[in-house]
Amino acid sequence: MTRRTVPSPPPIPDSEIQDFADMSAALTGFESNVLKPALDPLGLSRIYYEFALAQVGSAMTTLLNAYRAIKTQPAQQIADTLLETSSSSPSTQAQLAQSIVAMWYLGSWYVPGVLGGGGFAPPPLQVISSVAYTNGLVWRVMQSHPMGYSAFTFGYWSQQPGSLSSFGVNTGNGGGQ
Amino acid sequence: MSSTTPQYDVVILGAGVSGNLIAKELGLAGKKVLILEAGLAVPDSREEYMENFYLALAKTPESPYPALAGRQGSKLNPVGELPDPATLPTPRATVLSIGKAPNVSYLVQQEPFNELHKNDPNPQNPPADPKTGDVRGLQFSSTFERNGGGTSWHWLGTSLRELENDIRLETKYGHGRDWPVDYTELQELWGLAEREIGVAASVAQQEPLEVVGLKYPSGYQYPMQAIPMSLVDQAVSGAVAGLQVPGTLPNTPGGSDPTLYDVFVSPTPQGRNSEPYDDRRVCAGNTNCIPICPIQAKWDPTVTLGKALDTGKVTVSYQSVAYNVAVEGKNATRVDYYQWSRDDKGNLTKVSKSVTGKLYVLACHAIENAKLLLLSNNQKGIANSSDQVGRNLMDHPLYLTWALAPQPIFGYRGPLATSGIESLRDGEFRKYRASFRMEIGNEGWNFSKGDPYTTTMDFIQGTNNSNVNPPPGGSGQPIRLGGLKLVQQLNNIFTRQFRIACMFDQSPLADNRVTLDVDKVTGKPNNVDGLGLPRPKVEYGLDPYTMEGFRMAAYVCSKVYERMGATEFTINGVGGAGDFTYQGVNYHYYGAGHVVGTHRMGVDPSSSVVDASQRSHDVQNMWIVGSGSFPTVCTANPTLTLMGLAFKSARSILAALGS
């Protein structure tokens, strides 16, 4: 008896995932080794890249190529260029870059170009996963933990939090540890 | 009386705070108890509820419960749309359905004013009645759960005691209605409830509140050490030192109280573990008490349900919705209920069943108790010779204000609230306006603005829904940021956000009311649930006494923010659910989930539904329990007191069984 198998597509090469993580680092203000650590139990950079590809297809590849063309520039300059922060009407590619930032910060997919209103953020299309939620960068930025997922112990709230750098942010002041 | 022997000593409807506590007390005394719970069973582990929460697009109080609907990607609701209550066996009131039509909102309510006046070029809030000053046609905004464990899965844990003048409001200040319970007895009952819950607090820290009449029996000790104050609490506490406010503002209707009252912050007694207690863990400050504590460091009713089941005398029948309590003469004789099930495709089936007990306890929730009482006896109602069933519906209407501190105070850290301003809860001003407590939040602008989402998306997308990203120079577009600039800007905003929630001792009004949503002539249901039962219709409004409380609260908040050097960002809308206007100023109220008053207790059977033991005046073998029995909503969050009253009911039930 023979069984025909459909070959699965080859996995996206690690080098492409690394480029996505490096671009994401510039866009989000975090270090690449925070988003994609050498020992990576979560694999969020691959999950996010594949999620974005499934949502927008070749537009994702085009954005990544735009990053590759300027990857040697300083991180803030890369972010400002790809997000077109000085433009009054960001292109659809810059809106996709916004969604990548939102994905890392909030663990959810926000459809590019859909804005909030009435005093609130736009509803996300999807929370990507519970792991994505609990690993949102926004919780680090506020020097805390995800609401509903504390890694701290009793009474921590009565004490000053650690510095931003202890939450994985290199503030560029030489204070990173 | 029925000639056959009842199947149970006591049949309890509802597996929430009161039902579980009474079941436990009766089980310990060797009585045979059945609990009929309308909704789903308590899950073996809360992981599924946590997953619902993590994946919910909006982290509302209802978001983890139950998995039947609302979670995107769940088997029965792949798209996560708000379900039609007519398709659900136990629909519930939800935050996402407030102000919506009955195809989304379980509670049938008046449309919000802006919906009724869609074409009005100048949207307004509902006008006040020229005679009474009352604003009617408002939305009741509190929500509740209908599953094993009940709404207190997502209580905050605040375990304050009422003040003596809270329960003597009518005698002392000529407003509202006295409670028929002795304050000394309540002190003993609170002690029992504090041990059941495991309340963390220190009597010494509460002593300054003697100025509002808070007193403990000599030598009283809470079961465990107090929860530390958060950095936000400490910042507010330091800033308000020496602040005094008058009892009333100029132009308060009815009179004035120029006395100056001290404003100070007190640590809140909380039902969460500061030490290992009852085989549960110590609070790790998950900042998620509402919607769900991930580690059950906060007590919830399933803890007490477990103890009830451990007695070996208590049985729970889930997915069992009572629709009739049969009464003969002065006795309840039978409960009729639907046992429902639902297959993978969502198809609902129901089987009609009956059960008998010597005694009956209705512990379904203030709104559901009223619904069942009105629905029974072919919609002629039971236990309602006073005509008070469903009336005097109250909440703690909640006035929310929010601000940015001048320096980081690190909200979003700790339990959702660890302190409050309790020092303004009593005074002569209660003759003229509603008293209130002020809860300090440890969750930034999560409640206020849906943060961290709103502010984060504002700086990514260049919008200003949070109001902290106005266009530079006042015109043009809000800024957009990325990279380290985004990190620093968000850090700057989020570490300075905080809020204060003020909760009012709302007046009991006969017209604030739960009725059945049925045709007045034919009695046929208008809107039904998935079992074909009529849904609760709710009418709601505010009187000037309550609204004057809002005016004072807004004033006190502004003084607190001024002392801190904080910038206030509070917004009060126009025309939407929760919006109203008082003395020319717009306000917005939220629901606190503190639903009370619908079967109020009293000495006089002609003006109350139950006695001080929560026993029906009319049906002598039936107790109607929970916060629905509160004659007034008072100034403390209700859970501790409603559990105390459940202890009292359990005693009177045992006495009745013994006789």
PDB file of C-alpha atoms in Angstrom, chain A:
ATOM      1  CA  MET A   1       0.000   0.000   0.000  1.00  0.00           C
ATOM      2  CA  THR A   2       1.399   3.360  -0.936  1.00  0.00           C
ATOM      3  CA  ARG A   3       0.596   6.613   0.696  1.00  0.00           C
ATOM      4  CA  ARG A   4       0.984   9.819  -1.227  1.00  0.00           C
ATOM      5  CA  THR A   5       2.246  12.701   0.785  1.00  0.00           C
ATOM      6  CA  VAL A   6       2.039  16.347  -0.144  1.00  0.00           C
ATOM      7  CA  PRO A   7       5.470  17.848   0.431  1.00  0.00           C
ATOM      8  CA  SER A   8       5.243  20.785   2.839  1.00  0.00           C
ATOM      9  CA  PRO A   9       6.861  24.004   1.598  1.00  0.00           C
ATOM     10  CA  PRO A  10      10.433  24.443   2.707  1.00  0.00           C
ATOM     11  CA  PRO A  11      10.692  26.418   5.925  1.00  0.00           C
ATOM     12  CA  ILE A  12      11.571  30.084   5.709  1.00  0.00           C
ATOM     13  CA  PRO A  13      15.341  30.241   6.132  1.00  0.00           C
ATOM     14  CA  ASP A  14      16.681  31.421   9.474  1.00  0.00           C
ATOM     15  CA  SER A  15      18.546  34.242   7.749  1.00  0.00           C
ATOM     16  CA  GLU A  16      15.252  35.766   6.595  1.00  0.00           C
ATOM     17  CA  ILE A  17      13.817  35.474  10.111  1.00  0.00           C
ATOM     18  CA  GLN A  18      16.970  37.152  11.433  1.00  0.00           C
ATOM     19  CA  ASP A  19      16.466  40.047   9.000  1.00  0.00           C
ATOM     20  CA  PHE A  20      12.866  40.379  10.181  1.00  0.00           C
ATOM     21  CA  ALA A  21      13.997  40.409  13.810  1.00  0.00           C
ATOM     22  CA  ASP A  22      16.689  42.996  13.048  1.00  0.00           C
ATOM     23  CA  MET A  23      14.175  45.206  11.241  1.00  0.00           C
ATOM     24  CA  SER A  24      11.701  44.752  14.102  1.00  0.00           C
ATOM     25  CA  ALA A  25      14.384  45.766  16.587  1.00  0.00           C
ATOM     26  CA  ALA A  26      14.964  49.039  14.763  1.00  0.00           C
ATOM     27  CA  LEU A  27      11.216  49.709  14.444  1.00  0.00           C
ATOM     28  CA  THR A  28      10.406  48.942  18.095  1.00  0.00           C
ATOM     29  CA  GLY A  29      13.439  50.441  19.811  1.00  0.00           C
ATOM     30  CA  PHE A  30      14.467  47.120  21.359  1.00  0.00           C
ATOM     31  CA  GLU A  31      17.639  45.124  20.782  1.00  0.00           C
ATOM     32  CA  SER A  32      17.498  42.333  18.238  1.00  0.00           C
ATOM     33  CA  ASN A  33      18.700  39.807  20.825  1.00  0.00           C
ATOM     34  CA  VAL A  34      15.713  40.706  23.007  1.00  0.00           C
ATOM     35  CA  LEU A  35      13.253  39.968  20.204  1.00  0.00           C
ATOM     36  CA  LYS A  36      15.181  36.924  18.984  1.00  0.00           C
ATOM     37  CA  PRO A  37      17.465  35.634  21.713  1.00  0.00           C
ATOM     38  CA  ALA A  38      20.132  33.052  20.892  1.00  0.00           C
ATOM     39  CA  LEU A  39      18.262  30.569  23.054  1.00  0.00           C
ATOM     40  CA  ASP A  40      14.698  31.262  21.975  1.00  0.00           C
ATOM     41  CA  PRO A  41      12.018  29.142  23.637  1.00  0.00           C
ATOM     42  CA  LEU A  42       9.162  31.128  22.067  1.00  0.00           C
ATOM     43  CA  GLY A  43      10.186  31.728  18.466  1.00  0.00           C
ATOM     44  CA  LEU A  44       8.049  34.849  18.272  1.00  0.00           C
ATOM     45  CA  SER A  45      10.044  36.392  15.422  1.00  0.00           C
ATOM     46  CA  ARG A  46       9.245  33.422  13.182  1.00  0.00           C
ATOM     47  CA  ILE A  47       5.620  33.304  14.337  1.00  0.00           C
ATOM     48  CA  TYR A  48       5.175  37.030  13.702  1.00  0.00           C
ATOM     49  CA  TYR A  49       6.891  36.994  10.329  1.00  0.00           C
ATOM     50  CA  GLU A  50       4.816  34.065   9.119  1.00  0.00           C
ATOM     51  CA  PHE A  51       1.663  35.699  10.501  1.00  0.00           C
ATOM     52  CA  ALA A  52       2.395  38.949   8.660  1.00  0.00           C
ATOM     53  CA  LEU A  53       3.195  37.059   5.439  1.00  0.00           C
ATOM     54  CA  ALA A  54      -0.142  35.267   5.680  1.00  0.00           C
ATOM     55  CA  GLN A  55      -1.912  38.590   6.180  1.00  0.00           C
ATOM     56  CA  VAL A  56      -0.272  40.764   3.525  1.00  0.00           C
ATOM     57  CA  GLY A  57       1.767  38.427   1.332  1.00  0.00           C
ATOM     58  CA  SER A  58       4.437  40.021  -0.857  1.00  0.00           C
ATOM     59  CA  ALA A  59       4.022  43.441   0.763  1.00  0.00           C
ATOM     60  CA  MET A  60       5.859  41.951   3.739  1.00  0.00           C
ATOM     61  CA  THR A  61       8.756  40.851   1.559  1.00  0.00           C
ATOM     62  CA  THR A  62       8.896  44.272  -0.075  1.00  0.00           C
ATOM     63  CA  LEU A  63       9.078  45.961   3.329  1.00  0.00           C
ATOM     64  CA  LEU A  64      11.850  43.605   4.401  1.00  0.00           C
ATOM     65  CA  ASN A  65      13.787  44.396   1.218  1.00  0.00           C
ATOM     66  CA  ALA A  66      13.386  48.111   1.933  1.00  0.00           C
ATOM     67  CA  TYR A  67      14.935  47.447   5.328  1.00  0.00           C
ATOM     68  CA  ARG A  68      17.796  45.429   3.847  1.00  0.00           C
ATOM     69  CA  ALA A  69      18.679  48.364   1.626  1.00  0.00           C
ATOM     70  CA  ILE A  70      19.242  50.650   4.640  1.00  0.00           C
ATOM     71  CA  LYS A  71      20.164  48.158   7.358  1.00  0.00           C
ATOM     72  CA  THR A  72      23.578  49.686   8.034  1.00  0.00           C
ATOM     73  CA  GLN A  73      22.034  53.001   9.118  1.00  0.00           C
ATOM     74  CA  PRO A  74      21.495  53.894  12.804  1.00  0.00           C
ATOM     75  CA  ALA A  75      18.421  52.192  14.285  1.00  0.00           C
ATOM     76  CA  GLN A  76      16.400  55.360  14.899  1.00  0.00           C
ATOM     77  CA  GLN A  77      17.031  56.486  11.326  1.00  0.00           C
ATOM     78  CA  ILE A  78      15.821  53.122  10.012  1.00  0.00           C
ATOM     79  CA  ALA A  79      12.643  53.404  12.109  1.00  0.00           C
ATOM     80  CA  ASP A  80      11.958  56.964  10.972  1.00  0.00           C
ATOM     81  CA  THR A  81      12.537  56.026   7.327  1.00  0.00           C
ATOM     82  CA  LEU A  82      10.403  52.872   7.256  1.00  0.00           C
ATOM     83  CA  LEU A  83       7.624  54.428   9.360  1.00  0.00           C
ATOM     84  CA  GLU A  84       7.883  57.705   7.384  1.00  0.00           C
ATOM     85  CA  THR A  85       7.481  59.565  10.670  1.00  0.00           C
ATOM     86  CA  SER A  86       8.010  62.971   9.061  1.00  0.00           C
ATOM     87  CA  SER A  87       5.368  62.405   6.368  1.00  0.00           C
ATOM     88  CA  SER A  88       1.828  63.677   6.838  1.00  0.00           C
ATOM     89  CA  SER A  89       0.403  60.742   4.881  1.00  0.00           C
ATOM     90  CA  PRO A  90       2.267  57.483   5.453  1.00  0.00           C
ATOM     91  CA  SER A  91       2.332  55.048   2.530  1.00  0.00           C
ATOM     92  CA  THR A  92       0.711  51.631   2.721  1.00  0.00           C
ATOM     93  CA  GLN A  93       4.203  50.232   3.278  1.00  0.00           C
ATOM     94  CA  ALA A  94       4.709  52.517   6.301  1.00  0.00           C
ATOM     95  CA  GLN A  95       1.280  51.446   7.598  1.00  0.00           C
ATOM     96  CA  LEU A  96       2.422  47.842   7.378  1.00  0.00           C
ATOM     97  CA  ALA A  97       5.528  48.808   9.368  1.00  0.00           C
ATOM     98  CA  GLN A  98       3.154  50.322  11.981  1.00  0.00           C
ATOM     99  CA  SER A  99       1.328  46.999  12.220  1.00  0.00           C
ATOM    100  CA  ILE A 100       4.651  45.218  12.774  1.00  0.00           C
ATOM    101  CA  VAL A 101       5.421  47.590  15.653  1.00  0.00           C
ATOM    102  CA  ALA A 102       1.927  47.079  17.106  1.00  0.00           C
ATOM    103  CA  MET A 103       2.324  43.293  16.819  1.00  0.00           C
ATOM    104  CA  TRP A 104       5.500  43.355  18.906  1.00  0.00           C
ATOM    105  CA  TYR A 105       4.127  45.823  21.436  1.00  0.00           C
ATOM    106  CA  LEU A 106       0.627  44.429  21.892  1.00  0.00           C
ATOM    107  CA  GLY A 107       0.796  40.824  20.654  1.00  0.00           C
ATOM    108  CA  SER A 108      -2.111  41.470  18.280  1.00  0.00           C
ATOM    109  CA  TRP A 109      -2.555  42.046  14.574  1.00  0.00           C
ATOM    110  CA  TYR A 110      -3.912  45.445  13.667  1.00  0.00           C
ATOM    111  CA  VAL A 111      -5.001  45.738  10.046  1.00  0.00           C
ATOM    112  CA  PRO A 112      -2.669  48.293   8.397  1.00  0.00           C
ATOM    113  CA  GLY A 113      -4.284  51.674   7.965  1.00  0.00           C
ATOM    114  CA  VAL A 114      -7.301  51.019  10.193  1.00  0.00           C
ATOM    115  CA  LEU A 115      -7.308  53.818  12.756  1.00  0.00           C
ATOM    116  CA  GLY A 116      -9.002  54.053  16.123  1.00  0.00           C
ATOM    117  CA  GLY A 117     -11.750  56.534  16.895  1.00  0.00           C
ATOM    118  CA  GLY A 118     -14.221  57.726  19.487  1.00  0.00           C
ATOM    119  CA  GLY A 119     -11.479  57.868  22.088  1.00  0.00           C
ATOM    120  CA  PHE A 120     -10.203  54.327  21.725  1.00  0.00           C
ATOM    121  CA  ALA A 121      -7.691  52.225  19.787  1.00  0.00           C
ATOM    122  CA  PRO A 122      -8.931  50.303  16.737  1.00  0.00           C
ATOM    123  CA  PRO A 123     -10.011  46.756  17.582  1.00  0.00           C
ATOM    124  CA  PRO A 124      -7.304  44.289  16.605  1.00  0.00           C
ATOM    125  CA  LEU A 125      -8.156  41.625  14.067  1.00  0.00           C
ATOM    126  CA  GLN A 126      -6.750  38.980  16.375  1.00  0.00           C
ATOM    127  CA  VAL A 127      -4.702  38.444  19.511  1.00  0.00           C
ATOM    128  CA  ILE A 128      -2.029  36.281  17.922  1.00  0.00           C
ATOM    129  CA  SER A 129      -1.705  33.934  20.889  1.00  0.00           C
ATOM    130  CA  SER A 130      -1.616  33.982  24.663  1.00  0.00           C
ATOM    131  CA  VAL A 131       2.188  33.843  24.445  1.00  0.00           C
ATOM    132  CA  ALA A 132       2.115  36.860  22.128  1.00  0.00           C
ATOM    133  CA  TYR A 133      -0.085  38.717  24.635  1.00  0.00           C
ATOM    134  CA  THR A 134       2.147  38.001  27.602  1.00  0.00           C
ATOM    135  CA  ASN A 135       5.293  38.894  25.670  1.00  0.00           C
ATOM    136  CA  GLY A 136       4.095  42.261  24.402  1.00  0.00           C
ATOM    137  CA  LEU A 137       6.857  44.859  24.616  1.00  0.00           C
ATOM    138  CA  VAL A 138       4.488  47.460  26.003  1.00  0.00           C
ATOM    139  CA  TRP A 139       4.605  45.838  29.440  1.00  0.00           C
ATOM    140  CA  ARG A 140       8.380  46.240  29.510  1.00  0.00           C
ATOM    141  CA  VAL A 141       8.108  49.849  28.386  1.00  0.00           C
ATOM    142  CA  MET A 142       5.928  50.630  31.399  1.00  0.00           C
ATOM    143  CA  GLN A 143       8.449  48.820  33.654  1.00  0.00           C
ATOM    144  CA  SER A 144       5.904  46.247  34.687  1.00  0.00           C
ATOM    145  CA  HIS A 145       4.483  42.864  33.664  1.00  0.00           C
ATOM    146  CA  PRO A 146       1.573  41.797  31.450  1.00  0.00           C
ATOM    147  CA  MET A 147      -1.788  42.335  33.133  1.00  0.00           C
ATOM    148  CA  GLY A 148      -2.685  38.783  34.162  1.00  0.00           C
ATOM    149  CA  TYR A 149       0.883  37.411  34.055  1.00  0.00           C
ATOM    150  CA  SER A 150       3.123  38.654  36.843  1.00  0.00           C
ATOM    151  CA  ALA A 151       6.649  37.320  37.202  1.00  0.00           C
ATOM    152  CA  PHE A 152       7.122  39.365  40.386  1.00  0.00           C
ATOM    153  CA  THR A 153       6.411  38.449  43.980  1.00  0.00           C
ATOM    154  CA  PHE A 154       4.202  39.726  46.772  1.00  0.00           C
ATOM    155  CA  GLY A 155       4.586  43.397  47.641  1.00  0.00           C
ATOM    156  CA  TYR A 156       6.750  44.398  44.657  1.00  0.00           C
ATOM    157  CA  TRP A 157       4.248  47.177  43.943  1.00  0.00           C
ATOM    158  CA  SER A 158       5.296  49.148  47.007  1.00  0.00           C
ATOM    159  CA  GLN A 159       8.875  49.434  45.697  1.00  0.00           C
ATOM    160  CA  GLN A 160      10.436  51.327  42.791  1.00  0.00           C
ATOM    161  CA  PRO A 161      10.764  49.157  39.665  1.00  0.00           C
ATOM    162  CA  GLY A 162      14.077  48.326  38.040  1.00  0.00           C
ATOM    163  CA  SER A 163      15.444  50.674  35.385  1.00  0.00           C
ATOM    164  CA  LEU A 164      14.218  50.523  31.799  1.00  0.00           C
ATOM    165  CA  SER A 165      17.423  48.729  30.843  1.00  0.00           C
ATOM    166  CA  SER A 166      16.562  45.932  33.288  1.00  0.00           C
ATOM    167  CA  PHE A 167      13.438  45.440  31.168  1.00  0.00           C
ATOM    168  CA  GLY A 168      15.494  44.900  28.025  1.00  0.00           C
ATOM    169  CA  VAL A 169      15.615  48.462  26.677  1.00  0.00           C
ATOM    170  CA  ASN A 170      18.969  49.860  25.661  1.00  0.00           C
ATOM    171  CA  THR A 171      18.277  53.535  26.284  1.00  0.00           C
ATOM    172  CA  GLY A 172      21.502  54.520  24.592  1.00  0.00           C
ATOM    173  CA  ASN A 173      22.704  56.207  27.787  1.00  0.00           C
ATOM    174  CA  GLY A 174      25.252  53.502  28.444  1.00  0.00           C
ATOM    175  CA  GLY A 175      23.076  52.295  31.291  1.00  0.00           C
ATOM    176  CA  GLY A 176      22.280  48.917  29.769  1.00  0.00           C
ATOM    177  CA  GLN A 177      23.301  45.907  31.770  1.00  0.00           C
TER     178      GLN A 177
END
